[in-house]
Tab-separated table of C-alpha atoms in Angstrom:
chain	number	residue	atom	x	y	z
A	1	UNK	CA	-16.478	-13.679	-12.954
A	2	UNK	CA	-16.239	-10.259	-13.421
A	3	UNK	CA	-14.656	-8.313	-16.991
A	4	UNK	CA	-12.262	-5.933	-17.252
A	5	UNK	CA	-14.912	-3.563	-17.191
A	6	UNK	CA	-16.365	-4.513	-14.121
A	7	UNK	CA	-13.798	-4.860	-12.432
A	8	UNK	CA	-12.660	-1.210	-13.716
A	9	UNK	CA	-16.103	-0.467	-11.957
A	10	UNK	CA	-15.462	-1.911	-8.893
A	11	UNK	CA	-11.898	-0.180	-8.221
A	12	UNK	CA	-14.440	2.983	-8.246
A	13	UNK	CA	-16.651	1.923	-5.571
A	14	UNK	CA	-13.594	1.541	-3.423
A	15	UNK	CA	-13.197	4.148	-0.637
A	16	UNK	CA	-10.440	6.508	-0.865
A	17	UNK	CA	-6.799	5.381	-0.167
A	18	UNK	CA	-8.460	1.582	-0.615
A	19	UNK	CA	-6.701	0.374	-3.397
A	20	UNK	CA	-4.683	-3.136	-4.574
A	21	UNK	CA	-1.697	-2.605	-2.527
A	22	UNK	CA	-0.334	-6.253	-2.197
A	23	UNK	CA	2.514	-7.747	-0.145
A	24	UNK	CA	4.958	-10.047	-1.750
A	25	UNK	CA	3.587	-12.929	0.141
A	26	UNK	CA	-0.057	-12.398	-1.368
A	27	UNK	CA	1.447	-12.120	-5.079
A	28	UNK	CA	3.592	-15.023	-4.280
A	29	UNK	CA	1.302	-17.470	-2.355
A	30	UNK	CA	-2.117	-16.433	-3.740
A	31	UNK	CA	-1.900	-14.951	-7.221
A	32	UNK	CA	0.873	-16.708	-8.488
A	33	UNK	CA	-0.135	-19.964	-7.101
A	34	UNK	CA	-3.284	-19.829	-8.415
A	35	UNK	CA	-1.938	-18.753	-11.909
A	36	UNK	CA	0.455	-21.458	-11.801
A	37	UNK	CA	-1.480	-24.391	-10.752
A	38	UNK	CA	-4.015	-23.409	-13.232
A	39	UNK	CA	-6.808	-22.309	-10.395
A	40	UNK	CA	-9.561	-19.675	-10.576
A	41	UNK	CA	-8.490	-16.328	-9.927
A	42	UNK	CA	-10.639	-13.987	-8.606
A	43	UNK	CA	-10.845	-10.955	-10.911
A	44	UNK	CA	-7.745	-8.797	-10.932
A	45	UNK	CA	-5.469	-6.292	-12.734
A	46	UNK	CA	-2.895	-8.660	-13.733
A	47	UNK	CA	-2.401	-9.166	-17.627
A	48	UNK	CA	-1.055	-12.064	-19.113
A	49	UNK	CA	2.076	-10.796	-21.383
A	50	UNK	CA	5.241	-11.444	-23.279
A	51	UNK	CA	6.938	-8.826	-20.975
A	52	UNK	CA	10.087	-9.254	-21.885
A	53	UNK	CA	9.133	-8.329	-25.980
A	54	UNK	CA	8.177	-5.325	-25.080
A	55	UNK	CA	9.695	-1.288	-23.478
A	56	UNK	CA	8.058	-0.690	-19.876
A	57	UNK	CA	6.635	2.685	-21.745
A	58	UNK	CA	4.476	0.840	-23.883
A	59	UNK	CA	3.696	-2.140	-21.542
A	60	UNK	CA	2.089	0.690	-18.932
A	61	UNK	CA	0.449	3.046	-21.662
A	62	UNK	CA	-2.154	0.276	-21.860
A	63	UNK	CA	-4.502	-0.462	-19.487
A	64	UNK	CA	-2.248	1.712	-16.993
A	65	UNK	CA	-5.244	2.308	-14.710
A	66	UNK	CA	-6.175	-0.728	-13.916
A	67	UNK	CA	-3.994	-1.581	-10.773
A	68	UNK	CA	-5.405	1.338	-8.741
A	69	UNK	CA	-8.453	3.188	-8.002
A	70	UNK	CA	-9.505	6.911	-8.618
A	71	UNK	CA	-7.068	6.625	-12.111
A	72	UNK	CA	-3.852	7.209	-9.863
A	73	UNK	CA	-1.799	4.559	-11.212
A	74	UNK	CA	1.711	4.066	-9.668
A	75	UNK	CA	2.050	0.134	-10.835
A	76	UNK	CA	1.446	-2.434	-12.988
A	77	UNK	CA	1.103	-6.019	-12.810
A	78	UNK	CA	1.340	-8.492	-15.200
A	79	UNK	CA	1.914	-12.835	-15.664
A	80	UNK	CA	4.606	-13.778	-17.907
A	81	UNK	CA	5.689	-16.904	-19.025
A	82	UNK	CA	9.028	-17.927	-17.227
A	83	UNK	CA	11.049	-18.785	-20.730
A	84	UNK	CA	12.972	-21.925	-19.746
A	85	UNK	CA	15.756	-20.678	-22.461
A	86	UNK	CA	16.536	-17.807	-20.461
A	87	UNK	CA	16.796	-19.448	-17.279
A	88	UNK	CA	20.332	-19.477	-16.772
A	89	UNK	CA	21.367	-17.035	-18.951
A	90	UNK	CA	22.630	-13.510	-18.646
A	91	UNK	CA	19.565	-11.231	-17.766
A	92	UNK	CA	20.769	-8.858	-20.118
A	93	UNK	CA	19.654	-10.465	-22.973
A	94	UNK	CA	16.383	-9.637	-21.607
A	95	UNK	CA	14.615	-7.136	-23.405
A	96	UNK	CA	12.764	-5.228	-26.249
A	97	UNK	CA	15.473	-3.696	-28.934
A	98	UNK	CA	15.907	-0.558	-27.494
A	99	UNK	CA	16.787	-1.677	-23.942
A	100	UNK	CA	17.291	-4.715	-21.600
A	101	UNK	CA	16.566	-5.346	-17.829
A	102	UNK	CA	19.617	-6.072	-15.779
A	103	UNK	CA	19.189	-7.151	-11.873
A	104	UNK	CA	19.853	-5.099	-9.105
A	105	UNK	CA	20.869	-6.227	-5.760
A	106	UNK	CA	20.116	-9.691	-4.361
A	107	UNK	CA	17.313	-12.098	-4.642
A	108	UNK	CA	15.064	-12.159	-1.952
A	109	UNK	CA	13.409	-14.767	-0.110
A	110	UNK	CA	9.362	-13.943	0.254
A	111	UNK	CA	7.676	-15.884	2.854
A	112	UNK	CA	4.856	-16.945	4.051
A	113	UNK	CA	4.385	-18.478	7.960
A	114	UNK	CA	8.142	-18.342	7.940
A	115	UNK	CA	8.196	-21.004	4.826
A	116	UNK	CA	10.267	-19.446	1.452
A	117	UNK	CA	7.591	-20.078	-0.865
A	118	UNK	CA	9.300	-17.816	-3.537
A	119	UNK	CA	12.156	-15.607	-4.766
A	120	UNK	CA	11.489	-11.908	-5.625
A	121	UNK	CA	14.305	-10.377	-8.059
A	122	UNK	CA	14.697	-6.623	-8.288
A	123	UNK	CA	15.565	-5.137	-11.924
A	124	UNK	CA	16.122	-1.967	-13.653
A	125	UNK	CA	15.796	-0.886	-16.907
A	126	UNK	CA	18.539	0.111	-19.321
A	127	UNK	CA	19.005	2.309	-22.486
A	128	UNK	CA	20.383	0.057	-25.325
A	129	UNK	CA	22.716	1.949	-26.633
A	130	UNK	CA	23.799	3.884	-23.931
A	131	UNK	CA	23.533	1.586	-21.493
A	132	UNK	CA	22.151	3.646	-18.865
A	133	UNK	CA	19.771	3.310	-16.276
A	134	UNK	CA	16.297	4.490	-16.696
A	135	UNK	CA	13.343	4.976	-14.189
A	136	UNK	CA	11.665	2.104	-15.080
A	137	UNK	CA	12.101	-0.545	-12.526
A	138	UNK	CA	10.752	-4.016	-11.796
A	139	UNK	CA	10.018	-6.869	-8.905
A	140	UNK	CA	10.411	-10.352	-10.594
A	141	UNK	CA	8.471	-12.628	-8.593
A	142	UNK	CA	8.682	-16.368	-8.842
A	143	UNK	CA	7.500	-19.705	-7.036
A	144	UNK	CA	10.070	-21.749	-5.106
A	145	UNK	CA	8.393	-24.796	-5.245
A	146	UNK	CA	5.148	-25.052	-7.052
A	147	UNK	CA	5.487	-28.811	-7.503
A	148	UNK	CA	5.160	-29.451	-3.716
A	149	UNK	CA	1.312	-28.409	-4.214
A	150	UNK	CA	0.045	-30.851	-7.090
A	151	UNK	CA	-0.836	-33.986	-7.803
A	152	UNK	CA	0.720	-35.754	-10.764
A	153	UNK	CA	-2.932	-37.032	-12.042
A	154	UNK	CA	-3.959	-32.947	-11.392
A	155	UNK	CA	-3.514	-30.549	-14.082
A	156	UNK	CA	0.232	-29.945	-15.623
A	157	UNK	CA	1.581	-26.852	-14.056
A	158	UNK	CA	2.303	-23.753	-16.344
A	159	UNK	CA	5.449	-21.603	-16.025
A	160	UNK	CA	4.728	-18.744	-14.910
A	161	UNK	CA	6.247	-15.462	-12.849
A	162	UNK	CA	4.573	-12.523	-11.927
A	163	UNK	CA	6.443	-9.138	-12.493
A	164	UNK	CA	5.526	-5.465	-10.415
A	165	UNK	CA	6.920	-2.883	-12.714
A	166	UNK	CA	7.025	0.918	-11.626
A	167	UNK	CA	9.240	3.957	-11.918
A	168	UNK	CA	11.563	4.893	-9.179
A	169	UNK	CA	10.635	8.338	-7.384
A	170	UNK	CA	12.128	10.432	-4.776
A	171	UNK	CA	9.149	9.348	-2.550
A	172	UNK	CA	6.486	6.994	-3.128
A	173	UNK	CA	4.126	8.830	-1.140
A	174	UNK	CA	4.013	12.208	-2.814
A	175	UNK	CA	1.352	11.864	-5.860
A	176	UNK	CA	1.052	15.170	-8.176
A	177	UNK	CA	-1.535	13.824	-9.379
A	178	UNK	CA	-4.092	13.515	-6.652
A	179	UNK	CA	-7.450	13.810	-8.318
A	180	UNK	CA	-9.081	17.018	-6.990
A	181	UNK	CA	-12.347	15.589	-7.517
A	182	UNK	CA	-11.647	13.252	-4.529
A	183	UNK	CA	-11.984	16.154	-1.840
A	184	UNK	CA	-16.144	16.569	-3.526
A	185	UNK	CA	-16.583	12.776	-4.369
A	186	UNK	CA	-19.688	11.430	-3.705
A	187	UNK	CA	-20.010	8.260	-1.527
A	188	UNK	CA	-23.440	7.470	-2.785
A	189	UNK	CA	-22.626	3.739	-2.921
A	190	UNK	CA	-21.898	3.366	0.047
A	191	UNK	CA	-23.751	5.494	2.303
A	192	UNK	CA	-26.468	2.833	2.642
B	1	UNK	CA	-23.206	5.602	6.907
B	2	UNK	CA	-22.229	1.724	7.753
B	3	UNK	CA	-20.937	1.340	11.357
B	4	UNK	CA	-17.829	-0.231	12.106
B	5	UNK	CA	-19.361	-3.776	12.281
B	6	UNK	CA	-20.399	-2.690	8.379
B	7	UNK	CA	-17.113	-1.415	7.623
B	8	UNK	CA	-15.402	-4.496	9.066
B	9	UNK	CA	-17.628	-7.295	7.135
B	10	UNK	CA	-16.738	-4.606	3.614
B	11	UNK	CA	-13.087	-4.849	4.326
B	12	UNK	CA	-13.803	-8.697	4.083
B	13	UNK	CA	-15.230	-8.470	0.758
B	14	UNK	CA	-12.413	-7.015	-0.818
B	15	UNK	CA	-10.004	-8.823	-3.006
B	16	UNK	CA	-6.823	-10.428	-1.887
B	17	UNK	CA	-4.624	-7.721	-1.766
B	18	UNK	CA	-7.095	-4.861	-2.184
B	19	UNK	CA	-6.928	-2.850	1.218
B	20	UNK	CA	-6.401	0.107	3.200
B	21	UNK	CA	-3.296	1.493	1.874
B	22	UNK	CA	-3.587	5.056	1.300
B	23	UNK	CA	-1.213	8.217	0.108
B	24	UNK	CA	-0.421	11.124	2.585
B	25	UNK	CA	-2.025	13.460	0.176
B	26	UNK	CA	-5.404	11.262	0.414
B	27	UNK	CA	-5.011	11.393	4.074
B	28	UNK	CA	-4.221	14.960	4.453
B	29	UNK	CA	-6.659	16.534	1.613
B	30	UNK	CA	-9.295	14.236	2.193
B	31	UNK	CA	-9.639	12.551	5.428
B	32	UNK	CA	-7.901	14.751	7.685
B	33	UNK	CA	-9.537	17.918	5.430
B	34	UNK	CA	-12.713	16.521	6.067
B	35	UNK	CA	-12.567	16.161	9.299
B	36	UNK	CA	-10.978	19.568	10.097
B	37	UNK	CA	-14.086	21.106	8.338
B	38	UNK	CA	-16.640	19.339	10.234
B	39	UNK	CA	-17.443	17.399	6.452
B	40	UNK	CA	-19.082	14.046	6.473
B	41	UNK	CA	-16.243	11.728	6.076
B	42	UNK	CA	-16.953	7.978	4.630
B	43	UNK	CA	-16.781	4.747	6.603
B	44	UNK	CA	-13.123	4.157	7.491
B	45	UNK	CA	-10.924	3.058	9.894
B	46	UNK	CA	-9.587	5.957	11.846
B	47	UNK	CA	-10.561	6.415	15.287
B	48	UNK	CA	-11.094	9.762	17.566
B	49	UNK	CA	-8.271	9.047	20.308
B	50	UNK	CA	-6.780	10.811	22.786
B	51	UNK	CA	-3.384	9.682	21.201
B	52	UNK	CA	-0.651	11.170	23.390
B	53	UNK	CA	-2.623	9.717	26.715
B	54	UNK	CA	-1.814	6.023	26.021
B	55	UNK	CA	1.006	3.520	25.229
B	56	UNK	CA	0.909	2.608	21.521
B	57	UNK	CA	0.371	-0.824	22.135
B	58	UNK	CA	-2.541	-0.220	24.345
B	59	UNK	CA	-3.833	2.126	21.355
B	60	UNK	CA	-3.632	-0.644	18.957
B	61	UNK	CA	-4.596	-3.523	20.660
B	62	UNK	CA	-8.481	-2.453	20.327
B	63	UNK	CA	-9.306	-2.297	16.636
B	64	UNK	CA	-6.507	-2.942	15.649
B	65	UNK	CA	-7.875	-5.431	12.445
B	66	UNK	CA	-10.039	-2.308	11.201
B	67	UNK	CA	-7.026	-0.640	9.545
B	68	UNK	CA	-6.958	-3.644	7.300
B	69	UNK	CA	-8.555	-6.684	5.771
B	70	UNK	CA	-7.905	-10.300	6.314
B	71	UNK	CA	-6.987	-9.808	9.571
B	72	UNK	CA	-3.506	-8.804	8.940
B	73	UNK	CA	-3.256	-5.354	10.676
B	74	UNK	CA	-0.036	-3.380	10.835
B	75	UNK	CA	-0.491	0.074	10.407
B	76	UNK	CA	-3.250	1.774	12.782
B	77	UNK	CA	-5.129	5.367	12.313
B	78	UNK	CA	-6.454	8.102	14.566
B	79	UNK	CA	-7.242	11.315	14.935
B	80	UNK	CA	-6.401	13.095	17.839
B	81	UNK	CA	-7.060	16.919	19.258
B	82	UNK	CA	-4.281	19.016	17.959
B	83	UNK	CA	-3.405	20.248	21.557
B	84	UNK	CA	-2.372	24.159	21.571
B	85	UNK	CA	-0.582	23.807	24.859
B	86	UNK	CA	2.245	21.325	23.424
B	87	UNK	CA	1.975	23.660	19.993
B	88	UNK	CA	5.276	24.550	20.814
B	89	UNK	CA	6.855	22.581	23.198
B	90	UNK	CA	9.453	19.813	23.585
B	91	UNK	CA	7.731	16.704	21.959
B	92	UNK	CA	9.145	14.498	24.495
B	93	UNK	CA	6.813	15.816	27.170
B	94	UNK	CA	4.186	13.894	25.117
B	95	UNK	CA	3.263	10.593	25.825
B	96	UNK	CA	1.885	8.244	28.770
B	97	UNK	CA	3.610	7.626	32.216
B	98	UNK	CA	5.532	4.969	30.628
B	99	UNK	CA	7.210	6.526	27.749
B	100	UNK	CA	7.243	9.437	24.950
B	101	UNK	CA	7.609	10.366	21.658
B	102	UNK	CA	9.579	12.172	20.112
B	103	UNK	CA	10.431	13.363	16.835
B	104	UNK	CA	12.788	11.960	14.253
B	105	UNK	CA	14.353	13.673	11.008
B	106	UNK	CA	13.034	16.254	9.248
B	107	UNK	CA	8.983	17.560	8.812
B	108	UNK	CA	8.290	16.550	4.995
B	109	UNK	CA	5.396	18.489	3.243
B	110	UNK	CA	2.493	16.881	2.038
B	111	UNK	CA	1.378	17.921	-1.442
B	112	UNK	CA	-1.080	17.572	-4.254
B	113	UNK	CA	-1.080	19.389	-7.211
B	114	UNK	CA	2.388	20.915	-6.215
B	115	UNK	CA	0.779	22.636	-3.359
B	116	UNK	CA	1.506	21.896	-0.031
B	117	UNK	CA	-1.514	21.093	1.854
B	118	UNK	CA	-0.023	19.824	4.814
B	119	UNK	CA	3.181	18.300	6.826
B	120	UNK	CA	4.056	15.240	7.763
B	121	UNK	CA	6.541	14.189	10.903
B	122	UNK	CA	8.047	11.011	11.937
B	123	UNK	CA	8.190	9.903	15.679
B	124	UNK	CA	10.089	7.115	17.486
B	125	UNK	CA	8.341	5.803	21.024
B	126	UNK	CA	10.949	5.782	24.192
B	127	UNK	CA	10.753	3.946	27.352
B	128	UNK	CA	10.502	6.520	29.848
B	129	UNK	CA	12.702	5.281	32.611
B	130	UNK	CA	16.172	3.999	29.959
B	131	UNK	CA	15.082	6.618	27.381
B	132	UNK	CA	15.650	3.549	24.436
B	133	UNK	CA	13.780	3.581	21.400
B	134	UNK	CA	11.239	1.065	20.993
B	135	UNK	CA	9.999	-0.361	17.525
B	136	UNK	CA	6.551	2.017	17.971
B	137	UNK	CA	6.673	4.979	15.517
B	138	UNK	CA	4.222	7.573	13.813
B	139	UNK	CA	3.793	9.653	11.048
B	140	UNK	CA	1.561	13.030	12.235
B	141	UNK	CA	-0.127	14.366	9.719
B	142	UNK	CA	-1.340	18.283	10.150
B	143	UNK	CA	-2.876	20.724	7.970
B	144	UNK	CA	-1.205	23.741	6.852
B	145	UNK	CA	-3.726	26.174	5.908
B	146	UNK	CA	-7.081	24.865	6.600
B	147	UNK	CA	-8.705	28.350	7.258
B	148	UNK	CA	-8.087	29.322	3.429
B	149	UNK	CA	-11.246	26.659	2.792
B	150	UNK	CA	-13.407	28.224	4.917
B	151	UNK	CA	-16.073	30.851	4.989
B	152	UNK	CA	-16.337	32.964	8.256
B	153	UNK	CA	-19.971	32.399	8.508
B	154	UNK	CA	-19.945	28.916	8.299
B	155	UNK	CA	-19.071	25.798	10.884
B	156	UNK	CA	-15.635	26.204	12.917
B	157	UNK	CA	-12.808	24.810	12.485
B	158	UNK	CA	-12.294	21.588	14.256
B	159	UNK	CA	-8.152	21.256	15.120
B	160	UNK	CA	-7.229	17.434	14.664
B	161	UNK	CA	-4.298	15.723	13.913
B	162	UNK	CA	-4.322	12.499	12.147
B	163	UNK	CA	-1.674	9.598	12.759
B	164	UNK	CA	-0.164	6.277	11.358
B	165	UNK	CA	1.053	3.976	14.334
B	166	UNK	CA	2.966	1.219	12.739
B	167	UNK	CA	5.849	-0.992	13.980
B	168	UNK	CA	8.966	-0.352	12.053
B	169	UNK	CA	10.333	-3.796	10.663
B	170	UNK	CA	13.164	-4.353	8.117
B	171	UNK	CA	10.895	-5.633	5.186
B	172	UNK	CA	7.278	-4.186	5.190
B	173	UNK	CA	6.397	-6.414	2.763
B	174	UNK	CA	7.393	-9.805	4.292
B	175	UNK	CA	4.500	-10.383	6.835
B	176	UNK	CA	4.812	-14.090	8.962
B	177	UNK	CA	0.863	-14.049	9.425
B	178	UNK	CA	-0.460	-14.136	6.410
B	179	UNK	CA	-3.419	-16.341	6.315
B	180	UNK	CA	-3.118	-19.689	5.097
B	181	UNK	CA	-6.929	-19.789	4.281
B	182	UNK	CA	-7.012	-16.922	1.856
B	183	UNK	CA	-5.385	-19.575	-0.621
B	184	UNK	CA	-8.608	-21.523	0.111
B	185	UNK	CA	-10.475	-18.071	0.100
B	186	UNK	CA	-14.224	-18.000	-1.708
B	187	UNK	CA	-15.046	-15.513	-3.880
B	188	UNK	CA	-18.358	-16.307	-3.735
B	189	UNK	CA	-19.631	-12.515	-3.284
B	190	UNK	CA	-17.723	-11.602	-7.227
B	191	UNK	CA	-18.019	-14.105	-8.837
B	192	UNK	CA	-21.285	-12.850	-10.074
């Protein structure tokens, strides 16, 4: 299995405008999954993380790069354990000390050969004291049904939901920071 | 170079997720750039068409997998002759026997670094005979100033266009068709 480093490598060799761009239902039915009933991953940008412990400034400021090519990095993914004492509880409560995700809109369905196989939750992050909105938003992904897929002799299933987070912009396809070095990059790697 | 058998067995090898996905600024300042200066461009998935001769769905039922791995195509590029006879005519004389397209909303510039490097238009596809929309639409993507990278002496110009066919649905990220087997998927080739 490839390291971080490798796999830092190999978001390099990718062509331009190649980059991880997943659909719900591939974060839902493959990585997830896999994460949850404990299966091999193939190497990826997703970090395992107490999310909710920590500001979305300081989650991204690490490791930032990782989740797309040519260092243009719009958003990051990371695992996080679902905490069964938050469950039913007011999302509010969610959140580092100086601000607390509260949902937006409703929960959607995300399918897969028109089966649910999981809920995606949109949320946005708010100033503690002020209680304002802030940029910072995120897609809370979870499995509908995970137990439908094991065994009870297989491995126990871990709790876990995979969260997108990203800052709202006018429009997702205007980048600033297009690397100029692009227009002379060298395709050496693949002009074989 | 790889040919586009090559370029269809690499977008197999690419991670779940991983795909063809780019910004307008990468497809303005460096494919459609490249192309305009006559530059060698790297293996990809946009093909020379006479765009405005055919039917959308006749355009993208050939190829229409290259534009992105796994087999789950929905977005399809070409570049076309930027034709100086409908420079400044009514779009809806464009199109095949069967239909037209014409242009919706406002031209949005295409930057990187703050500089506009190009424009970008949206177009709906009408039946010919009712004049109804249809679900076909397109993002054309032209340069604004490609003469200012240019020296006189060397190779002309070459005046494309490039375009994004893609069928407007009302979630791009729930897709019916995703493939069942990519949760069996081998990883055989990175798991070096």
């Amino acid at each position: 299995m490839m390291n971080k480093d490798q796999y830092e490598a190999y978001l390099k060799t990718l062509l331009p405008g190649v980059r991880f761009a997943p659909r719900d239902d591939e974060l839902v039915g493959f990585y997830l999954m896999r994460k949850v009933l404990n299966q091999p991953l193939p190497p990826n940008c997703i970090n395992d993380v107490l999310l909710y412990n920590y500001h979305p400034r300081t989650l991204t400021a690490n490791g930032g790069n990782m989740s797309s090519p040519n260092g243009v990095a719009k958003e990051w993914y990371f695992f996080t354990p679902k905490d069964r004492k938050y469950h039913h509880s007011n999302r509010s409560t969610r959140g580092p000390g100086d601000g607390f995700w509260k949902t937006t809109g409703v929960d959607k369905p995300v399918k897969s050969s028109g089966k649910v196989i999981g809920w995606k939750k949109t949320l946005v992050f708010h100033q503690r004291k002020s209680g304002r909105k802030t940029n910072w938003m995120m897609h809370e992904y979870t499995l509908s049904n995970p137990w439908q897929r094991i065994d009870k002799n297989e491995t126990q299933l871990e709790n876990w939901e995979l969260c997108r987070v990203y800052k709202r912009k006018k429009d997702r396809n205007q980048s600033p920071q297009l690397e100029i070095s692009l227009l002379e990059a060298d395709f050496g790697l693949l002009n074989n």
